[in-house]
């Protein structure tokens, strides 16, 4: 039995209840000829180069525009808090009082504070821009009957796009062909399981976004198969573009720190002004000093009471926090956001893990005799196995090969996965489903190489029976290997006498918030060439 952990990082609103597409027509109901007529395209040869260029000129690039703030405005915003206003007033007063040294010092403090905040936010903005440029994808498009690879931002409505496993869907599209095509749509729907797509028109007049089997959407990812689709929406007109617009319309609020600083500034200002007025009135009544001398003394007290070092010290502290976050690969675009992020104690997510990186890692392996802890995060194969070839077992180093069930589990993990890992941009990237990616990574950690599969037949995962199966030749044996829901797989095994053990194990694992996947196998005759889901039984649990 194997455990994998769905890592949580970033958040999107679930869109399952969306009932209407961007276009007034129900695109999922249209056939290929109707789609071609609607978007004035050829379902075989695509758009002409001239027509694509004209549409690109008219509609703009296929990219989500972010609201850009000029450098001047960004610098001016650094002066936008009540304490800075008070210090600026104090600087003006001291200048007209001919206390030039005080005026200069206060002015330098104000400018230094603005420069610190501006420089930090510009660095964060530049980092985000570089990341944005790195994320520009390329896709194969058919134009003038030729297959071309172009930047996704050059796509236009009506383009004929070819999608393969590992591709990012660059725009909203209606599929006109699909071959074993599955798409990960968790960024829109929150559901972690890939969705199987089709090319045939659907009959429903209203359907939720997650149920539109012949539509694919920008920002989702292809996990398996291939397909061809007609682009129906780009940039802000896509579903992800609508989400961006909704987010941009959210009312901006100040952070707790800035609210407290503004409150402190206002309260302090009122207190100082009241004290100054009372002292001025008291001096006039006592007639101790002349009026000009008394006025200068009161203004000097007001200026001296201003905490001119507070804005600068606050910016320095926030900048230090931003630097610490940067070392942990977190980019903070606005300095006050560091304080808000630091005040977070608990992050609540729903059962689908909407705050998700869409990346899984095997963290525990349970066999009939042992529970293994697997180290390492993501798809890097450095974790799990120490240099001496041992794995942690209940806190102690042992040779994991001594556990026969663990041996079988590693073999089955390598034989039942369809995911492939490749090293790009200084990190391991996944082509395939996250669950399969976790199994492939486990196999690589244990063996040091990629799995090699001699497949005879495969049975894809089906929600009706909640498992997938593969028939393959391994070490001179023909094996039937099953991967799926623990409850379902257990019913198909010979572990009836250990039901209590597995129930306790699953309770412990699920209590940690981990997803559970069960693996099992069975030796079969060499003449067996197909998998009969109804005949599977008597498996050995790995």
Short mmCIF file of C-alpha atoms in Angstrom, two decimals:
data_model
loop_
_atom_site.label_atom_id
_atom_site.label_comp_id
_atom_site.label_asym_id
_atom_site.label_seq_id
_atom_site.Cartn_x
_atom_site.Cartn_y
_atom_site.Cartn_z
CA UNK A 1 0.00 0.00 0.00
CA UNK A 2 1.37 3.42 -0.94
CA UNK A 3 0.75 6.95 0.33
CA UNK A 4 1.19 10.19 -1.53
CA UNK A 5 0.92 13.76 -0.35
CA UNK A 6 -0.80 16.52 -2.28
CA UNK A 7 1.32 19.61 -1.70
CA UNK A 8 -0.57 22.88 -1.18
CA UNK A 9 0.70 26.28 -2.34
CA UNK A 10 -1.59 28.54 -4.29
CA UNK A 11 -5.35 29.22 -4.48
CA UNK A 12 -8.11 29.56 -7.11
CA UNK A 13 -11.85 29.87 -6.78
CA UNK A 14 -13.75 26.75 -7.81
CA UNK A 15 -15.73 27.26 -10.99
CA UNK A 16 -17.85 24.10 -10.97
CA UNK A 17 -21.10 26.04 -10.92
CA UNK A 18 -20.38 28.04 -14.08
CA UNK A 19 -23.36 27.49 -16.33
CA UNK A 20 -22.78 29.69 -19.39
CA UNK A 21 -19.79 29.84 -21.74
CA UNK A 22 -18.23 33.13 -22.79
CA UNK A 23 -20.04 32.89 -26.12
CA UNK A 24 -23.83 33.06 -26.39
CA UNK A 25 -23.87 29.74 -28.27
CA UNK A 26 -23.48 26.43 -26.47
CA UNK A 27 -20.22 25.48 -28.15
CA UNK A 28 -20.34 21.95 -26.78
CA UNK A 29 -23.47 21.29 -28.88
CA UNK A 30 -21.99 22.32 -32.24
CA UNK A 31 -20.58 19.83 -34.71
CA UNK A 32 -17.36 20.31 -36.68
CA UNK A 33 -18.96 22.01 -39.68
CA UNK A 34 -20.93 24.43 -37.48
CA UNK A 35 -17.77 25.32 -35.56
CA UNK A 36 -15.82 25.89 -38.78
CA UNK A 37 -18.55 28.18 -40.10
CA UNK A 38 -18.87 30.07 -36.82
CA UNK A 39 -15.15 30.83 -36.56
CA UNK A 40 -14.51 31.08 -40.32
CA UNK A 41 -11.79 28.46 -40.29
CA UNK A 42 -10.88 25.25 -42.11
CA UNK A 43 -10.97 22.16 -39.83
CA UNK A 44 -8.31 20.53 -42.02
CA UNK A 45 -5.94 23.32 -43.06
CA UNK A 46 -6.63 25.92 -40.38
CA UNK A 47 -6.48 29.67 -40.94
CA UNK A 48 -4.38 31.29 -43.61
CA UNK A 49 -1.31 33.19 -42.43
CA UNK A 50 -2.78 36.46 -43.67
CA UNK A 51 -6.08 35.90 -41.87
CA UNK A 52 -4.31 34.96 -38.63
CA UNK A 53 -2.19 38.13 -38.84
CA UNK A 54 -5.30 40.25 -39.41
CA UNK A 55 -7.10 38.71 -36.43
CA UNK A 56 -4.04 39.16 -34.24
CA UNK A 57 -3.88 42.83 -35.24
CA UNK A 58 -7.58 43.30 -34.53
CA UNK A 59 -7.94 41.32 -31.27
CA UNK A 60 -4.47 41.58 -29.77
CA UNK A 61 -2.18 38.96 -28.34
CA UNK A 62 -3.32 35.90 -26.45
CA UNK A 63 -1.98 36.98 -23.05
CA UNK A 64 -3.47 38.28 -19.84
CA UNK A 65 -2.46 41.87 -19.36
CA UNK A 66 -1.53 42.91 -15.87
CA UNK A 67 -2.16 46.42 -14.61
CA UNK A 68 1.18 48.18 -14.79
CA UNK A 69 2.09 51.00 -12.45
CA UNK A 70 4.55 53.60 -13.70
CA UNK A 71 7.79 53.99 -11.80
CA UNK A 72 6.90 57.55 -10.86
CA UNK A 73 3.53 56.52 -9.39
CA UNK A 74 5.17 53.59 -7.60
CA UNK A 75 7.70 55.97 -6.04
CA UNK A 76 5.04 58.51 -5.04
CA UNK A 77 3.02 55.77 -3.31
CA UNK A 78 5.86 55.32 -0.83
CA UNK A 79 4.86 58.68 0.71
CA UNK A 80 1.25 57.60 1.27
CA UNK A 81 0.91 57.23 5.04
CA UNK A 82 -0.08 59.58 7.82
CA UNK A 83 3.32 59.72 9.57
CA UNK A 84 5.01 60.80 6.34
CA UNK A 85 2.39 63.55 5.97
CA UNK A 86 3.18 64.80 9.47
CA UNK A 87 6.92 64.68 8.88
CA UNK A 88 6.51 66.56 5.61
CA UNK A 89 4.52 69.25 7.43
CA UNK A 90 7.21 69.42 10.10
CA UNK A 91 9.90 69.79 7.44
CA UNK A 92 8.01 72.70 5.85
CA UNK A 93 7.49 74.40 9.21
CA UNK A 94 11.14 74.12 10.21
CA UNK A 95 12.18 75.45 6.81
CA UNK A 96 10.08 78.59 7.19
CA UNK A 97 11.42 78.94 10.74
CA UNK A 98 14.93 78.96 9.22
CA UNK A 99 15.86 75.73 11.07
CA UNK A 100 17.37 74.43 7.89
CA UNK A 101 19.36 71.61 9.45
CA UNK A 102 16.23 70.09 11.02
CA UNK A 103 14.33 70.52 7.77
CA UNK A 104 17.08 68.81 5.78
CA UNK A 105 17.36 65.88 8.20
CA UNK A 106 13.60 65.27 8.20
CA UNK A 107 13.51 65.53 4.41
CA UNK A 108 16.35 63.02 4.06
CA UNK A 109 14.54 60.58 6.36
CA UNK A 110 11.39 60.85 4.23
CA UNK A 111 13.30 60.34 0.98
CA UNK A 112 15.37 57.45 2.38
CA UNK A 113 12.19 55.67 3.47
CA UNK A 114 10.67 56.11 -0.01
CA UNK A 115 13.81 54.85 -1.74
CA UNK A 116 14.01 51.70 0.41
CA UNK A 117 10.40 50.78 -0.31
CA UNK A 118 10.63 51.66 -4.00
CA UNK A 119 13.82 49.68 -4.66
CA UNK A 120 12.48 46.57 -2.93
CA UNK A 121 9.18 46.63 -4.80
CA UNK A 122 10.89 47.23 -8.14
CA UNK A 123 13.16 44.23 -7.57
CA UNK A 124 10.14 42.05 -6.80
CA UNK A 125 8.32 43.38 -9.86
CA UNK A 126 11.31 42.65 -12.11
CA UNK A 127 11.54 39.11 -10.75
CA UNK A 128 7.87 38.52 -11.49
CA UNK A 129 8.32 39.88 -15.01
CA UNK A 130 11.25 37.51 -15.66
CA UNK A 131 9.17 34.58 -14.41
CA UNK A 132 6.30 35.67 -16.66
CA UNK A 133 8.61 35.65 -19.68
CA UNK A 134 9.88 32.17 -18.77
CA UNK A 135 6.33 30.83 -18.66
CA UNK A 136 5.52 31.78 -22.26
CA UNK A 137 4.70 28.45 -23.88
CA UNK A 138 4.84 27.27 -27.47
CA UNK A 139 2.19 25.21 -29.24
CA UNK A 140 1.74 23.50 -32.59
CA UNK A 141 -0.82 25.23 -34.81
CA UNK A 142 -2.03 24.34 -38.30
CA UNK A 143 -2.04 27.25 -40.74
CA UNK A 144 -2.22 27.00 -44.52
CA UNK A 145 -2.24 23.23 -44.05
CA UNK A 146 1.21 23.30 -42.40
CA UNK A 147 2.03 22.41 -38.82
CA UNK A 148 3.93 25.28 -37.20
CA UNK A 149 5.28 25.83 -33.70
CA UNK A 150 4.51 29.35 -32.46
CA UNK A 151 4.28 31.27 -29.19
CA UNK A 152 0.97 30.73 -27.45
CA UNK A 153 0.47 34.49 -27.29
CA UNK A 154 0.34 34.58 -31.13
CA UNK A 155 -2.76 32.36 -31.26
CA UNK A 156 -6.04 33.82 -32.51
CA UNK A 157 -9.67 32.76 -32.45
CA UNK A 158 -10.24 30.17 -35.16
CA UNK A 159 -6.74 28.72 -35.04
CA UNK A 160 -6.41 24.94 -35.28
CA UNK A 161 -4.19 23.80 -32.38
CA UNK A 162 -2.63 20.37 -31.86
CA UNK A 163 -2.27 19.28 -28.22
CA UNK A 164 -0.09 16.46 -26.86
CA UNK A 165 0.64 15.04 -23.40
CA UNK A 166 2.64 17.55 -21.38
CA UNK A 167 1.32 20.62 -23.22
CA UNK A 168 -0.25 23.56 -21.44
CA UNK A 169 -3.60 24.44 -23.01
CA UNK A 170 -2.94 27.96 -24.40
CA UNK A 171 -6.54 29.15 -24.95
CA UNK A 172 -10.15 28.06 -24.60
CA UNK A 173 -10.85 25.52 -27.34
CA UNK A 174 -13.56 23.24 -28.70
CA UNK A 175 -12.13 19.83 -29.58
CA UNK A 176 -12.75 18.38 -33.04
CA UNK A 177 -10.63 15.25 -32.47
CA UNK A 178 -9.43 13.49 -29.33
CA UNK A 179 -7.46 10.27 -28.83
CA UNK A 180 -7.30 8.99 -25.23
CA UNK A 181 -7.16 12.66 -24.26
CA UNK A 182 -7.10 13.65 -20.58
CA UNK A 183 -6.73 17.14 -19.11
CA UNK A 184 -5.93 18.30 -15.57
CA UNK A 185 -8.44 21.09 -14.81
CA UNK A 186 -7.86 21.58 -11.08
CA UNK A 187 -6.89 25.23 -11.59
CA UNK A 188 -10.50 25.92 -12.68
CA UNK A 189 -12.59 23.24 -11.00
CA UNK A 190 -10.58 22.25 -7.93
CA UNK A 191 -10.88 18.58 -8.84
CA UNK A 192 -7.51 16.81 -8.79
CA UNK A 193 -8.34 13.89 -11.10
CA UNK A 194 -7.75 14.42 -14.85
CA UNK A 195 -10.86 14.67 -17.02
CA UNK A 196 -11.27 12.45 -20.06
CA UNK A 197 -12.23 14.50 -23.13
CA UNK A 198 -14.17 13.68 -26.28
CA UNK A 199 -14.73 15.20 -29.70
CA UNK A 200 -18.43 14.40 -30.15
CA UNK A 201 -21.05 17.16 -29.64
CA UNK A 202 -23.03 17.05 -26.39
CA UNK A 203 -26.81 17.26 -26.25
CA UNK A 204 -27.20 19.19 -22.98
CA UNK A 205 -28.36 22.79 -23.32
CA UNK A 206 -26.87 23.79 -19.96
CA UNK A 207 -23.85 22.17 -18.39
CA UNK A 208 -21.28 23.07 -15.75
CA UNK A 209 -17.77 23.90 -16.86
CA UNK A 210 -16.38 20.70 -15.33
CA UNK A 211 -18.84 18.61 -17.39
CA UNK A 212 -18.04 20.05 -20.82
CA UNK A 213 -16.24 16.99 -22.13
CA UNK A 214 -15.42 18.45 -25.55
CA UNK A 215 -14.06 21.77 -24.31
CA UNK A 216 -10.61 22.58 -22.91
CA UNK A 217 -9.57 25.79 -21.22
CA UNK A 218 -6.51 28.00 -20.97
CA UNK A 219 -4.17 27.36 -18.01
CA UNK A 220 -5.10 23.66 -17.78
CA UNK A 221 -2.61 20.88 -18.62
CA UNK A 222 -2.72 17.83 -20.89
CA UNK A 223 -1.83 14.66 -18.97
CA UNK A 224 -2.21 12.06 -21.71
CA UNK A 225 -3.29 11.49 -25.30
CA UNK A 226 -3.55 13.93 -28.18
CA UNK A 227 -6.24 16.19 -29.61
CA UNK A 228 -6.95 18.96 -32.10
CA UNK A 229 -9.13 21.92 -31.16
CA UNK A 230 -10.44 25.18 -32.58
CA UNK A 231 -9.60 28.24 -30.51
CA UNK A 232 -12.83 29.83 -29.28
CA UNK A 233 -11.51 32.47 -26.88
CA UNK A 234 -8.17 34.10 -26.08
CA UNK A 235 -6.69 36.40 -23.45
CA UNK A 236 -9.31 38.14 -21.26
CA UNK A 237 -12.18 36.29 -22.99
CA UNK A 238 -11.05 32.92 -21.62
CA UNK A 239 -12.39 31.39 -18.41
CA UNK A 240 -9.11 32.11 -16.62
CA UNK A 241 -9.29 35.66 -17.99
CA UNK A 242 -12.71 36.10 -16.40
CA UNK A 243 -11.26 34.96 -13.08
CA UNK A 244 -8.45 37.50 -13.43
CA UNK A 245 -10.98 40.25 -14.07
CA UNK A 246 -12.96 39.20 -10.99
CA UNK A 247 -9.82 39.27 -8.87
CA UNK A 248 -8.82 42.70 -10.20
CA UNK A 249 -12.23 44.05 -9.18
CA UNK A 250 -11.69 43.03 -5.55
CA UNK A 251 -11.54 46.06 -3.26
CA UNK A 252 -8.03 46.78 -2.06
CA UNK A 253 -7.60 47.05 1.70
CA UNK A 254 -4.67 48.17 3.81
CA UNK A 255 -2.70 45.61 5.77
CA UNK A 256 -3.01 45.42 9.59
CA UNK A 257 0.44 46.97 9.99
CA UNK A 258 -0.37 49.95 7.78
CA UNK A 259 -3.71 50.44 9.55
CA UNK A 260 -1.90 50.46 12.88
CA UNK A 261 0.78 52.86 11.64
CA UNK A 262 -1.82 55.21 10.17
CA UNK A 263 -3.81 55.06 13.39
CA UNK A 264 -0.66 55.73 15.40
CA UNK A 265 0.22 58.68 13.17
CA UNK A 266 -3.21 60.26 13.44
CA UNK A 267 -3.47 59.68 17.20
CA UNK A 268 0.06 60.94 17.81
CA UNK A 269 -0.53 64.01 15.68
CA UNK A 270 -3.71 64.91 17.52
CA UNK A 271 -2.03 64.42 20.89
CA UNK A 272 0.98 66.56 19.92
CA UNK A 273 -1.17 69.36 18.48
CA UNK A 274 -3.40 69.40 21.57
CA UNK A 275 -0.34 69.49 23.85
CA UNK A 276 1.18 72.28 21.76
CA UNK A 277 -1.98 74.38 21.92
CA UNK A 278 -2.26 73.91 25.70
CA UNK A 279 1.40 74.86 26.22
CA UNK A 280 1.00 77.90 23.98
CA UNK A 281 -2.08 79.05 25.91
CA UNK A 282 -0.33 78.38 29.23
CA UNK A 283 2.72 80.41 28.11
CA UNK A 284 0.52 83.29 27.06
CA UNK A 285 -1.31 83.29 30.40
CA UNK A 286 1.93 83.15 32.43
CA UNK A 287 3.56 85.74 30.14
CA UNK A 288 6.99 84.18 30.79
CA UNK A 289 8.28 84.51 27.20
CA UNK A 290 7.62 86.88 24.37
CA UNK A 291 5.13 85.70 21.76
CA UNK A 292 7.74 84.96 19.01
CA UNK A 293 9.93 83.03 21.45
CA UNK A 294 6.94 81.08 22.75
CA UNK A 295 5.81 80.26 19.20
CA UNK A 296 9.27 78.97 18.23
CA UNK A 297 9.46 76.88 21.41
CA UNK A 298 6.06 75.26 20.73
CA UNK A 299 6.86 74.52 17.06
CA UNK A 300 10.24 73.08 18.08
CA UNK A 301 8.43 70.79 20.54
CA UNK A 302 6.03 69.66 17.82
CA UNK A 303 8.87 68.88 15.41
CA UNK A 304 10.90 67.12 18.10
CA UNK A 305 7.93 64.93 19.07
CA UNK A 306 7.54 63.55 15.55
CA UNK A 307 8.90 59.95 15.24
CA UNK A 308 10.79 60.65 12.03
CA UNK A 309 12.73 57.39 12.35
CA UNK A 310 9.62 55.19 12.48
CA UNK A 311 8.80 55.01 8.71
CA UNK A 312 12.44 54.31 7.81
CA UNK A 313 12.90 51.66 10.50
CA UNK A 314 9.60 50.03 9.52
CA UNK A 315 10.67 49.84 5.87
CA UNK A 316 14.04 48.37 6.83
CA UNK A 317 12.40 45.67 8.97
CA UNK A 318 9.92 44.80 6.20
CA UNK A 319 12.73 44.71 3.65
CA UNK A 320 14.63 42.28 5.87
CA UNK A 321 11.53 40.08 6.03
CA UNK A 322 11.22 40.24 2.26
CA UNK A 323 14.83 39.11 1.89
CA UNK A 324 14.18 36.16 4.16
CA UNK A 325 11.14 35.19 2.07
CA UNK A 326 13.20 35.50 -1.12
CA UNK A 327 15.68 32.95 0.24
CA UNK A 328 12.73 30.56 0.53
CA UNK A 329 11.75 31.19 -3.13
CA UNK A 330 8.83 33.48 -2.24
CA UNK A 331 8.54 36.77 -4.11
CA UNK A 332 6.84 39.58 -2.18
CA UNK A 333 5.83 42.43 -4.45
CA UNK A 334 4.70 44.89 -1.76
CA UNK A 335 6.61 45.40 1.49
CA UNK A 336 3.56 45.54 3.83
CA UNK A 337 2.45 42.15 2.49
CA UNK A 338 5.29 40.55 4.49
CA UNK A 339 3.57 41.48 7.75
CA UNK A 340 0.22 40.10 6.57
CA UNK A 341 1.82 36.85 5.42
CA UNK A 342 3.68 36.53 8.70
CA UNK A 343 0.43 36.90 10.64
CA UNK A 344 -1.07 33.76 9.01
CA UNK A 345 -1.27 30.82 11.44
CA UNK A 346 -3.66 28.45 9.63
CA UNK A 347 -4.57 28.00 5.97
CA UNK A 348 -7.93 26.30 5.38
CA UNK A 349 -8.56 24.47 2.11
CA UNK A 350 -11.34 22.24 0.89
CA UNK A 351 -11.09 18.49 0.36
CA UNK A 352 -9.91 18.87 -3.23
CA UNK A 353 -6.84 20.84 -2.17
CA UNK A 354 -7.65 23.97 -4.13
CA UNK A 355 -4.45 25.53 -2.77
CA UNK A 356 -2.38 23.15 -4.80
CA UNK A 357 0.84 22.87 -6.73
CA UNK A 358 -0.67 19.88 -8.52
CA UNK A 359 2.37 17.87 -7.49
CA UNK A 360 2.41 14.66 -5.45
CA UNK A 361 5.15 12.89 -3.55
CA UNK A 362 5.15 9.46 -1.94
CA UNK A 363 5.76 10.05 1.77
CA UNK A 364 4.79 6.69 3.33
CA UNK A 365 4.67 3.09 2.18
CA UNK A 366 2.74 0.49 4.18
CA UNK A 367 3.36 -3.23 3.59
CA UNK A 368 1.89 -6.22 5.48
CA UNK A 369 4.88 -6.10 7.85
CA UNK A 370 6.32 -2.59 7.92
CA UNK A 371 5.64 1.12 7.52
CA UNK A 372 8.31 3.01 5.58
CA UNK A 373 8.96 6.76 5.66
CA UNK A 374 10.08 8.12 2.29
CA UNK A 375 12.00 11.38 2.25
CA UNK A 376 12.28 13.96 -0.51
CA UNK A 377 9.84 16.46 -2.01
CA UNK A 378 8.61 16.86 -5.56
CA UNK A 379 9.98 14.85 -8.48
CA UNK A 380 13.63 15.01 -7.45
CA UNK A 381 15.02 11.50 -6.99
CA UNK A 382 17.62 12.49 -4.39
CA UNK A 383 15.33 11.82 -1.43
CA UNK A 384 14.25 8.54 0.11
CA UNK A 385 17.39 6.43 -0.20
CA UNK A 386 20.59 7.25 1.65
CA UNK A 387 23.98 6.82 -0.04
CA UNK A 388 24.44 3.39 1.54
CA UNK A 389 21.28 2.11 -0.14
CA UNK A 390 19.15 2.03 2.98
CA UNK A 391 15.76 3.52 3.77
CA UNK A 392 14.34 4.66 7.08
CA UNK A 393 12.13 1.98 8.54
CA UNK A 394 10.27 2.98 11.71
CA UNK A 395 13.10 5.38 12.49
CA UNK A 396 15.88 2.80 12.01
CA UNK A 397 18.07 2.23 8.98
CA UNK A 398 17.45 -1.15 7.39
CA UNK A 399 17.85 -2.70 3.96
CA UNK A 400 14.44 -2.22 2.34
CA UNK A 401 15.14 -5.17 0.04
CA UNK A 402 14.61 -7.42 3.07
CA UNK A 403 10.87 -6.68 2.87
CA UNK A 404 9.56 -8.81 -0.02
CA UNK A 405 6.32 -6.82 -0.22
CA UNK A 406 8.32 -3.60 -0.57
CA UNK A 407 10.27 -5.15 -3.43
CA UNK A 408 7.04 -6.01 -5.21
CA UNK A 409 5.54 -2.59 -4.50
CA UNK A 410 8.47 -0.78 -6.10
CA UNK A 411 8.25 -3.04 -9.17
CA UNK A 412 4.49 -2.49 -9.50
CA UNK A 413 4.92 1.27 -9.04
CA UNK A 414 7.29 1.33 -12.02
CA UNK A 415 5.14 -0.96 -14.18
CA UNK A 416 1.74 0.74 -13.59
CA UNK A 417 2.79 4.36 -14.11
CA UNK A 418 2.51 6.19 -17.43
CA UNK A 419 4.26 9.34 -16.22
CA UNK A 420 7.63 10.45 -17.52
CA UNK A 421 10.07 12.87 -15.89
CA UNK A 422 12.46 15.14 -17.77
CA UNK A 423 14.91 17.73 -16.47
CA UNK A 424 14.17 21.26 -17.69
CA UNK A 425 14.91 24.74 -16.31
CA UNK A 426 17.01 23.21 -13.50
CA UNK A 427 14.13 21.11 -12.19
CA UNK A 428 12.31 17.86 -12.91
CA UNK A 429 9.15 18.36 -14.98
CA UNK A 430 6.30 15.86 -15.22
CA UNK A 431 4.53 14.57 -18.31
CA UNK A 432 1.49 12.66 -17.10
CA UNK A 433 -0.75 12.53 -14.04
CA UNK A 434 0.55 13.67 -10.63
CA UNK A 435 -0.27 10.31 -9.00
CA UNK A 436 1.71 8.46 -11.65
CA UNK A 437 4.47 11.04 -11.26
CA UNK A 438 4.72 10.16 -7.55
CA UNK A 439 5.04 6.45 -8.42
CA UNK A 440 7.67 7.09 -11.08
CA UNK A 441 9.65 9.20 -8.61
CA UNK A 442 9.41 6.46 -5.96
CA UNK A 443 10.74 3.90 -8.45
CA UNK A 444 13.63 6.16 -9.42
CA UNK A 445 14.50 6.81 -5.76
CA UNK A 446 14.60 3.09 -5.01
CA UNK A 447 16.35 1.84 -8.17
CA UNK A 448 18.24 4.83 -9.53
CA UNK A 449 16.81 4.54 -13.06
CA UNK A 450 13.56 4.99 -14.99
CA UNK A 451 11.10 2.07 -15.24
CA UNK A 452 10.97 -0.04 -18.41
CA UNK A 453 7.57 -1.53 -19.18
CA UNK A 454 6.92 -4.50 -21.48
CA UNK A 455 3.18 -3.94 -21.72
CA UNK A 456 0.81 -6.59 -23.02
CA UNK A 457 -2.50 -4.88 -22.20
CA UNK A 458 -3.79 -1.99 -20.08
CA UNK A 459 -7.08 -1.14 -18.42
CA UNK A 460 -7.53 2.62 -17.83
CA UNK A 461 -8.92 3.90 -14.55
CA UNK A 462 -12.71 3.91 -14.48
CA UNK A 463 -14.84 5.40 -11.71
CA UNK A 464 -17.20 2.43 -12.10
CA UNK A 465 -14.67 -0.03 -10.65
CA UNK A 466 -12.15 2.50 -9.15
CA UNK A 467 -8.89 0.92 -10.27
CA UNK A 468 -6.61 0.63 -13.28
CA UNK A 469 -4.70 -2.48 -14.34
CA UNK A 470 -1.75 -3.45 -16.49
CA UNK A 471 -0.68 -6.77 -17.95
CA UNK A 472 3.07 -6.90 -18.50
CA UNK A 473 6.07 -9.23 -18.66
CA UNK A 474 8.51 -8.72 -15.79
CA UNK A 475 11.53 -10.89 -14.90
CA UNK A 476 10.29 -13.74 -17.11
CA UNK A 477 6.80 -13.68 -15.60
CA UNK A 478 3.52 -12.39 -16.94
CA UNK A 479 1.90 -10.29 -14.22
CA UNK A 480 -1.46 -8.63 -13.77
CA UNK A 481 -0.87 -5.47 -11.70
CA UNK A 482 -3.62 -3.32 -10.21
CA UNK A 483 -3.55 0.22 -8.83
CA UNK A 484 -6.51 2.00 -7.28
CA UNK A 485 -8.75 2.73 -4.33
CA UNK A 486 -7.60 0.82 -1.19
CA UNK A 487 -11.11 -0.36 -0.30
CA UNK A 488 -11.67 -1.70 -3.82
CA UNK A 489 -8.25 -3.31 -4.24
CA UNK A 490 -8.45 -4.96 -0.80
CA UNK A 491 -11.67 -6.71 -1.84
CA UNK A 492 -9.79 -8.21 -4.78
CA UNK A 493 -6.89 -9.56 -2.70
CA UNK A 494 -6.12 -12.50 -0.42
CA UNK A 495 -5.81 -10.23 2.65
CA UNK A 496 -9.21 -11.00 4.20
CA UNK A 497 -7.57 -12.14 7.45
CA UNK A 498 -5.73 -8.81 7.85
CA UNK A 499 -8.70 -6.45 7.43
CA UNK A 500 -8.21 -4.88 10.86
CA UNK A 501 -4.51 -4.20 10.14
CA UNK A 502 -5.25 -2.38 6.89
CA UNK A 503 -8.18 -0.44 8.40
CA UNK A 504 -5.94 0.85 11.18
CA UNK A 505 -3.19 1.69 8.68
CA UNK A 506 -5.56 3.67 6.48
CA UNK A 507 -7.01 5.50 9.49
CA UNK A 508 -3.51 6.57 10.51
CA UNK A 509 -2.62 7.71 7.01
CA UNK A 510 -5.82 9.60 6.29
CA UNK A 511 -5.58 11.27 9.70
CA UNK A 512 -2.42 12.91 8.34
CA UNK A 513 -4.39 14.28 5.38
CA UNK A 514 -2.68 12.04 2.83
CA UNK A 515 -4.13 10.38 -0.23
CA UNK A 516 -3.99 6.57 -0.21
CA UNK A 517 -3.36 4.36 -3.25
CA UNK A 518 -3.19 0.56 -3.10
CA UNK A 519 -1.03 -1.65 -5.35
CA UNK A 520 -1.49 -5.40 -5.91
CA UNK A 521 -0.36 -8.09 -8.36
CA UNK A 522 -1.06 -11.61 -9.58
CA UNK A 523 0.90 -14.07 -11.72
CA UNK A 524 -1.02 -15.19 -14.81
CA UNK A 525 -0.43 -17.67 -17.64
CA UNK A 526 1.68 -16.58 -20.58
CA UNK A 527 -1.24 -17.03 -22.96
CA UNK A 528 -3.29 -14.31 -21.20
CA UNK A 529 -3.21 -11.25 -23.47
CA UNK A 530 -6.19 -9.18 -22.36
CA UNK A 531 -7.51 -7.86 -19.05
CA UNK A 532 -11.04 -8.75 -17.96
CA UNK A 533 -12.00 -6.31 -15.18
CA UNK A 534 -14.85 -8.55 -14.03
CA UNK A 535 -12.57 -11.58 -13.60
CA UNK A 536 -9.90 -9.93 -11.44
CA UNK A 537 -9.55 -11.49 -7.98
CA UNK A 538 -7.16 -13.28 -5.63
CA UNK A 539 -4.49 -10.58 -5.94
CA UNK A 540 -1.47 -10.34 -3.66
CA UNK A 541 -1.26 -6.99 -1.90
CA UNK A 542 2.11 -5.29 -2.17
#
